[in-house]
Amino acid sequence: AAFGLLTADISAAIAVMRPDYANAEAVSVSLADLDAVSTAIERGCVLKAAGQLDKVASADTLLLVDHPSLWQKQLECRVIPLADEATEPATPATAEAVRWAASLARHLADDRADAVAEAARERGLSLVTILPERFADEAGLALTARVRGRTLTLREQPTREGLPAELVLEIDQHPCIRLTFFTGPRLRASEAIDQLAEACDQVGRQPMRVVLLTNQGGDAAAEQTAALHAETWETAASDAAITAVIQRRRRAGEKVVLAAACESIPTAARTASVAIDLGGASVDVMASPAGIVALAGDLTSLADLVMAARQRNERLARSRKIS
């Protein structure tokens, strides 16, 4: 190990020591891998290998293949204090209730979780980790947790057909705020691309170049590109055509992330540096040619993956210092 350290670097020394005993880096790599996988699952993604995060973090180009999921509208949330439904006072108590509601809503398996989180983000509120003690009661869906000696319950309230069910936050069994939901004008994909740019800025790297691959052309393709907040577009729809685009860009030195329904374009998915399958609930995770599967079938978790990659690299860097 000492010879490896003198002639190469810490990685060579660790490689020599690894078969003999569980050294600091070997253990920390395993913990970092578990953390990466669990973080991805929390955000609705399956990582087939933790190293896929590193590929996302180092990529400089995001190719979006035209897919119906790209054109889904963003679900938005309105916060109504139950004391006075005519106005929404910006009181500290209301702000804290929004923070708690958004933190509990992260455990919901639908679009309302992102809508409430965005409502908290617009108020400058950071979310906290709250682990529910119960997920339902005799009345139906109800996330219940204990925070600072208080009992918080985020309860689902039925609404008229066609609208997502409302949520009511109760503090010690007293209703505090009501959350209603409606479909806004913004595209979920364009919001995800904006959040990706913010995440790249936070980790101190250049933003990804976003390119739309579509079977359209001319003004129609330009309008689609602008709506998605992408930079440019190329005409490519078949597996062979998309593979050719990826190969050309990789020869030019680009590291490409492909986001698409990958089961229909397996060759392209394997050619990209890393592929994210947007096929949604119908995807066979193990059979998918992609290294990452977004279970919700959208891009909302991409920014979180970039942030998780930074956390993983920081943890590994600290363990190498210790070694």
Coordinates of C-alpha atoms in Angstrom, one line a residue:
A1 CA 0.0 0.0 0.0
A2 CA 2.8 2.4 0.8
F3 CA 4.5 1.6 -2.5
G4 CA 1.2 2.3 -4.3
L5 CA 0.9 5.6 -2.5
L6 CA 4.4 6.7 -3.4
T7 CA 4.2 5.7 -7.0
A8 CA 0.6 6.6 -7.8
D9 CA -2.0 8.1 -5.5
I10 CA -4.4 7.4 -2.7
S11 CA -6.7 5.4 -4.9
A12 CA -3.8 3.0 -5.7
A13 CA -3.0 2.6 -2.0
I14 CA -6.7 1.9 -1.2
A15 CA -6.9 -0.7 -4.0
V16 CA -4.1 -2.6 -2.4
M17 CA -5.6 -2.4 1.1
R18 CA -9.2 -3.2 0.0
P19 CA -8.9 -7.0 -0.1
D20 CA -7.4 -7.1 3.3
Y21 CA -9.8 -5.2 5.5
A22 CA -12.6 -2.7 5.5
N23 CA -10.6 0.6 5.3
A24 CA -12.2 4.0 5.6
E25 CA -12.7 4.6 1.9
A26 CA -14.2 1.2 1.2
V27 CA -16.8 1.6 4.0
S28 CA -17.6 5.2 3.0
V29 CA -18.0 4.3 -0.7
S30 CA -20.6 1.7 0.4
L31 CA -22.4 4.2 2.6
A32 CA -22.3 6.8 -0.2
D33 CA -23.7 4.3 -2.7
L34 CA -26.6 3.5 -0.3
D35 CA -27.2 7.2 0.3
A36 CA -27.3 7.9 -3.4
V37 CA -29.8 5.1 -4.1
S38 CA -32.0 6.0 -1.2
T39 CA -32.0 9.7 -2.2
A40 CA -33.0 8.9 -5.7
I41 CA -35.8 6.6 -4.6
E42 CA -37.1 9.4 -2.3
R43 CA -37.4 11.6 -5.4
G44 CA -39.0 8.9 -7.5
C45 CA -36.0 7.5 -9.4
V46 CA -34.3 4.1 -9.5
L47 CA -30.6 4.1 -9.9
K48 CA -29.3 0.9 -11.4
A49 CA -25.8 1.8 -10.1
A50 CA -24.8 4.7 -7.8
G51 CA -22.2 5.7 -10.4
Q52 CA -25.0 6.9 -12.7
L53 CA -25.1 10.0 -10.4
D54 CA -21.5 10.9 -11.3
K55 CA -22.4 10.6 -15.0
V56 CA -25.3 13.0 -14.6
A57 CA -23.1 15.4 -12.6
S58 CA -20.4 15.5 -15.3
A59 CA -22.7 15.7 -18.3
D60 CA -22.8 19.0 -20.3
T61 CA -25.7 18.2 -22.7
L62 CA -29.3 17.1 -22.0
L63 CA -31.1 15.6 -25.0
L64 CA -34.9 15.6 -24.6
V65 CA -36.8 13.3 -27.0
D66 CA -40.3 14.6 -27.7
H67 CA -42.8 12.8 -25.6
P68 CA -46.3 13.5 -24.2
S69 CA -44.9 13.8 -20.7
L70 CA -43.0 17.0 -21.8
W71 CA -46.2 18.8 -22.4
Q72 CA -48.0 18.2 -19.1
K73 CA -49.0 21.3 -17.2
Q74 CA -47.7 22.2 -13.8
L75 CA -50.1 21.6 -10.9
E76 CA -50.2 24.7 -8.6
C77 CA -51.3 25.2 -5.1
R78 CA -53.2 27.9 -3.3
V79 CA -52.8 28.3 0.5
I80 CA -56.0 29.4 2.3
P81 CA -55.8 30.2 6.1
L82 CA -58.9 28.7 7.6
A83 CA -59.4 31.6 10.0
D84 CA -60.1 34.0 7.1
E85 CA -60.6 32.5 3.6
A86 CA -60.9 35.9 2.0
T87 CA -57.2 36.7 2.3
E88 CA -53.9 35.0 2.9
P89 CA -52.0 36.9 5.6
A90 CA -48.2 36.5 5.5
T91 CA -47.9 35.9 9.2
P92 CA -45.0 33.8 10.6
A93 CA -47.6 31.3 11.9
T94 CA -49.0 30.8 8.4
A95 CA -45.5 30.5 6.9
E96 CA -44.5 27.8 9.4
A97 CA -47.7 25.9 8.6
V98 CA -46.9 26.0 4.9
R99 CA -43.4 24.7 5.7
W100 CA -44.8 21.8 7.7
A101 CA -47.5 21.0 5.1
A102 CA -44.9 20.9 2.3
S103 CA -42.5 18.8 4.3
L104 CA -45.3 16.3 5.1
A105 CA -46.6 16.4 1.5
R106 CA -43.2 15.0 0.3
H107 CA -44.5 11.6 1.3
L108 CA -47.4 11.8 -1.2
A109 CA -47.0 9.8 -4.3
D110 CA -48.6 12.4 -6.7
D111 CA -48.2 15.8 -8.2
R112 CA -49.5 17.6 -5.1
A113 CA -46.2 17.1 -3.4
D114 CA -44.3 19.2 -5.9
A115 CA -47.1 21.8 -6.0
V116 CA -47.0 22.3 -2.2
A117 CA -43.1 22.3 -2.3
E118 CA -43.2 25.1 -4.9
A119 CA -45.7 27.1 -2.8
A120 CA -43.1 26.9 0.1
R121 CA -40.3 27.8 -2.2
E122 CA -42.1 30.9 -3.5
R123 CA -42.3 32.0 0.2
G124 CA -38.6 31.5 0.8
L125 CA -39.2 28.5 3.0
S126 CA -36.9 25.5 3.2
L127 CA -38.4 22.1 3.8
V128 CA -37.5 19.9 6.8
T129 CA -37.4 16.1 7.2
I130 CA -40.5 14.9 8.9
L131 CA -41.2 11.1 9.2
P132 CA -44.9 10.4 9.6
E133 CA -46.0 8.0 12.4
R134 CA -49.2 7.1 10.5
F135 CA -50.4 7.5 6.9
A136 CA -54.1 7.1 7.4
D137 CA -56.9 6.9 9.9
E138 CA -60.6 5.8 9.8
A139 CA -61.4 8.9 7.7
G140 CA -58.9 8.1 4.9
L141 CA -55.5 9.5 3.9
A142 CA -53.9 11.4 6.8
L143 CA -50.1 11.9 7.3
T144 CA -49.5 12.3 11.1
A145 CA -46.2 13.3 12.8
R146 CA -45.0 14.8 16.0
V147 CA -42.9 18.0 15.7
R148 CA -41.7 20.1 18.7
G149 CA -44.3 18.6 21.0
R150 CA -47.2 19.2 18.5
T151 CA -49.2 16.7 16.5
L152 CA -49.3 17.6 12.8
T153 CA -51.8 16.0 10.5
L154 CA -52.0 16.6 6.8
R155 CA -55.5 15.3 5.9
E156 CA -57.0 14.7 2.4
Q157 CA -60.4 16.3 1.8
P158 CA -62.5 15.1 -1.2
T159 CA -63.4 17.7 -3.8
R160 CA -65.5 17.8 -6.9
E161 CA -64.8 15.4 -9.7
G162 CA -61.9 16.3 -12.0
L163 CA -59.9 18.2 -9.4
P164 CA -57.1 16.8 -7.2
A165 CA -58.2 16.3 -3.6
E166 CA -57.6 19.2 -1.2
L167 CA -55.3 18.9 1.8
V168 CA -55.9 20.4 5.3
L169 CA -53.1 20.8 7.8
E170 CA -54.2 20.3 11.4
I171 CA -52.1 21.3 14.4
D172 CA -53.1 19.5 17.5
Q173 CA -56.4 18.6 15.8
H174 CA -57.2 22.2 14.9
P175 CA -57.4 22.9 11.2
C176 CA -54.9 25.6 10.3
I177 CA -54.6 26.0 6.5
R178 CA -56.3 24.5 3.5
L179 CA -54.4 23.7 0.3
T180 CA -56.3 23.7 -3.0
F181 CA -54.9 22.7 -6.4
F182 CA -55.4 23.7 -10.0
T183 CA -53.7 23.3 -13.3
G184 CA -51.5 26.3 -14.1
P185 CA -50.2 27.6 -17.4
R186 CA -46.6 26.4 -16.9
L187 CA -45.2 23.2 -18.2
R188 CA -43.7 20.8 -15.7
A189 CA -40.8 20.1 -18.0
S190 CA -39.9 23.8 -18.4
E191 CA -40.0 24.2 -14.6
A192 CA -37.7 21.2 -14.2
I193 CA -35.2 22.6 -16.7
D194 CA -35.2 25.9 -14.8
Q195 CA -34.6 24.1 -11.5
L196 CA -31.8 22.1 -13.2
A197 CA -30.1 25.4 -14.2
E198 CA -30.4 26.6 -10.6
A199 CA -28.9 23.3 -9.2
C200 CA -26.0 23.5 -11.6
D201 CA -25.3 27.1 -10.4
Q202 CA -25.5 26.0 -6.7
V203 CA -22.9 23.2 -7.2
G204 CA -20.6 25.6 -9.1
R205 CA -20.7 24.0 -12.5
Q206 CA -21.7 25.2 -16.0
P207 CA -25.4 24.6 -16.9
M208 CA -26.3 21.8 -19.1
R209 CA -27.1 22.6 -22.8
V210 CA -30.7 21.4 -23.4
V211 CA -31.5 20.2 -26.8
L212 CA -35.0 19.0 -28.0
L213 CA -35.1 16.1 -30.4
T214 CA -38.4 16.2 -32.4
N215 CA -40.0 15.0 -35.6
Q216 CA -41.2 18.6 -36.2
G217 CA -39.2 21.3 -38.0
G218 CA -39.2 25.0 -38.7
D219 CA -41.5 27.3 -36.6
A220 CA -43.2 24.4 -34.9
A221 CA -40.0 23.0 -33.5
A222 CA -38.8 26.5 -32.5
E223 CA -42.1 27.1 -30.6
Q224 CA -41.7 23.7 -28.8
T225 CA -38.1 24.6 -27.9
A226 CA -39.0 28.0 -26.5
A227 CA -41.9 26.5 -24.5
L228 CA -39.6 24.0 -22.8
H229 CA -36.9 26.6 -22.1
A230 CA -34.5 24.5 -24.2
E231 CA -31.6 26.1 -26.1
T232 CA -32.0 24.5 -29.5
W233 CA -33.6 21.6 -31.4
E234 CA -32.7 18.9 -33.9
T235 CA -34.9 16.7 -36.1
A236 CA -34.6 13.1 -35.0
A237 CA -37.3 10.6 -34.0
S238 CA -36.2 7.1 -34.8
D239 CA -33.7 5.0 -32.7
A240 CA -31.1 5.2 -35.4
A241 CA -31.5 8.9 -36.0
I242 CA -31.2 9.7 -32.2
T243 CA -28.2 7.4 -31.9
A244 CA -26.5 9.2 -34.7
V245 CA -27.1 12.6 -33.0
I246 CA -25.6 11.2 -29.7
Q247 CA -22.6 9.7 -31.5
R248 CA -21.9 13.0 -33.3
R249 CA -22.0 14.9 -30.1
R250 CA -19.9 12.5 -28.2
R251 CA -17.2 12.6 -30.9
A252 CA -17.3 16.4 -30.4
G253 CA -16.4 15.8 -26.7
E254 CA -19.9 16.2 -25.2
K255 CA -21.1 14.1 -22.4
V256 CA -24.8 13.4 -23.1
V257 CA -27.7 12.7 -20.8
L258 CA -30.7 11.3 -22.8
A259 CA -34.2 11.7 -21.4
A260 CA -36.8 9.7 -23.2
A261 CA -39.1 6.7 -23.2
C262 CA -36.1 4.5 -23.6
E263 CA -37.7 1.1 -24.2
S264 CA -38.6 2.3 -27.8
I265 CA -35.0 3.6 -28.5
P266 CA -32.7 1.0 -26.8
T267 CA -29.6 1.7 -28.9
A268 CA -29.7 5.4 -28.3
A269 CA -30.2 4.8 -24.6
R270 CA -27.0 2.6 -24.4
T271 CA -25.0 5.1 -26.6
A272 CA -25.6 8.1 -24.3
S273 CA -23.3 8.6 -21.3
V274 CA -26.4 8.1 -19.1
A275 CA -30.1 7.6 -20.0
I276 CA -33.1 8.6 -18.0
D277 CA -36.2 6.5 -18.8
L278 CA -39.4 8.7 -18.8
G279 CA -41.7 5.8 -19.7
G280 CA -43.5 6.2 -16.4
A281 CA -45.5 3.5 -14.5
S282 CA -45.5 1.1 -17.4
V283 CA -41.7 0.7 -17.5
D284 CA -40.1 -2.6 -16.5
V285 CA -37.3 -1.2 -14.4
M286 CA -34.9 -4.2 -14.8
A287 CA -35.6 -4.5 -18.6
S288 CA -35.1 -0.8 -19.3
P289 CA -31.9 0.0 -21.2
A290 CA -31.6 3.2 -19.2
G291 CA -29.3 3.6 -16.2
I292 CA -31.9 5.7 -14.3
V293 CA -35.7 5.2 -14.3
A294 CA -37.9 8.1 -13.4
L295 CA -41.0 6.3 -12.0
A296 CA -43.2 9.4 -12.4
G297 CA -42.2 9.7 -16.0
D298 CA -41.0 13.3 -15.9
L299 CA -37.9 15.4 -15.3
T300 CA -38.8 16.9 -11.9
S301 CA -36.1 14.9 -10.1
L302 CA -33.2 15.8 -12.4
A303 CA -32.1 18.9 -10.3
D304 CA -32.2 16.7 -7.2
L305 CA -29.9 14.2 -8.8
V306 CA -27.3 16.9 -9.6
M307 CA -27.4 18.0 -5.9
A308 CA -27.2 14.4 -4.7
A309 CA -24.2 13.8 -6.9
R310 CA -22.4 16.8 -5.2
Q311 CA -23.2 15.4 -1.8
R312 CA -21.8 12.0 -2.8
N313 CA -18.6 13.5 -4.2
E314 CA -18.1 15.6 -1.0
R315 CA -18.6 12.6 1.2
L316 CA -16.0 10.5 -0.8
A317 CA -13.6 13.4 -0.8
R318 CA -13.7 13.6 3.0
S319 CA -13.2 9.9 3.3
R320 CA -10.1 10.1 1.1
K321 CA -8.7 12.8 3.3
I322 CA -9.3 10.7 6.3
S323 CA -7.6 7.7 4.6

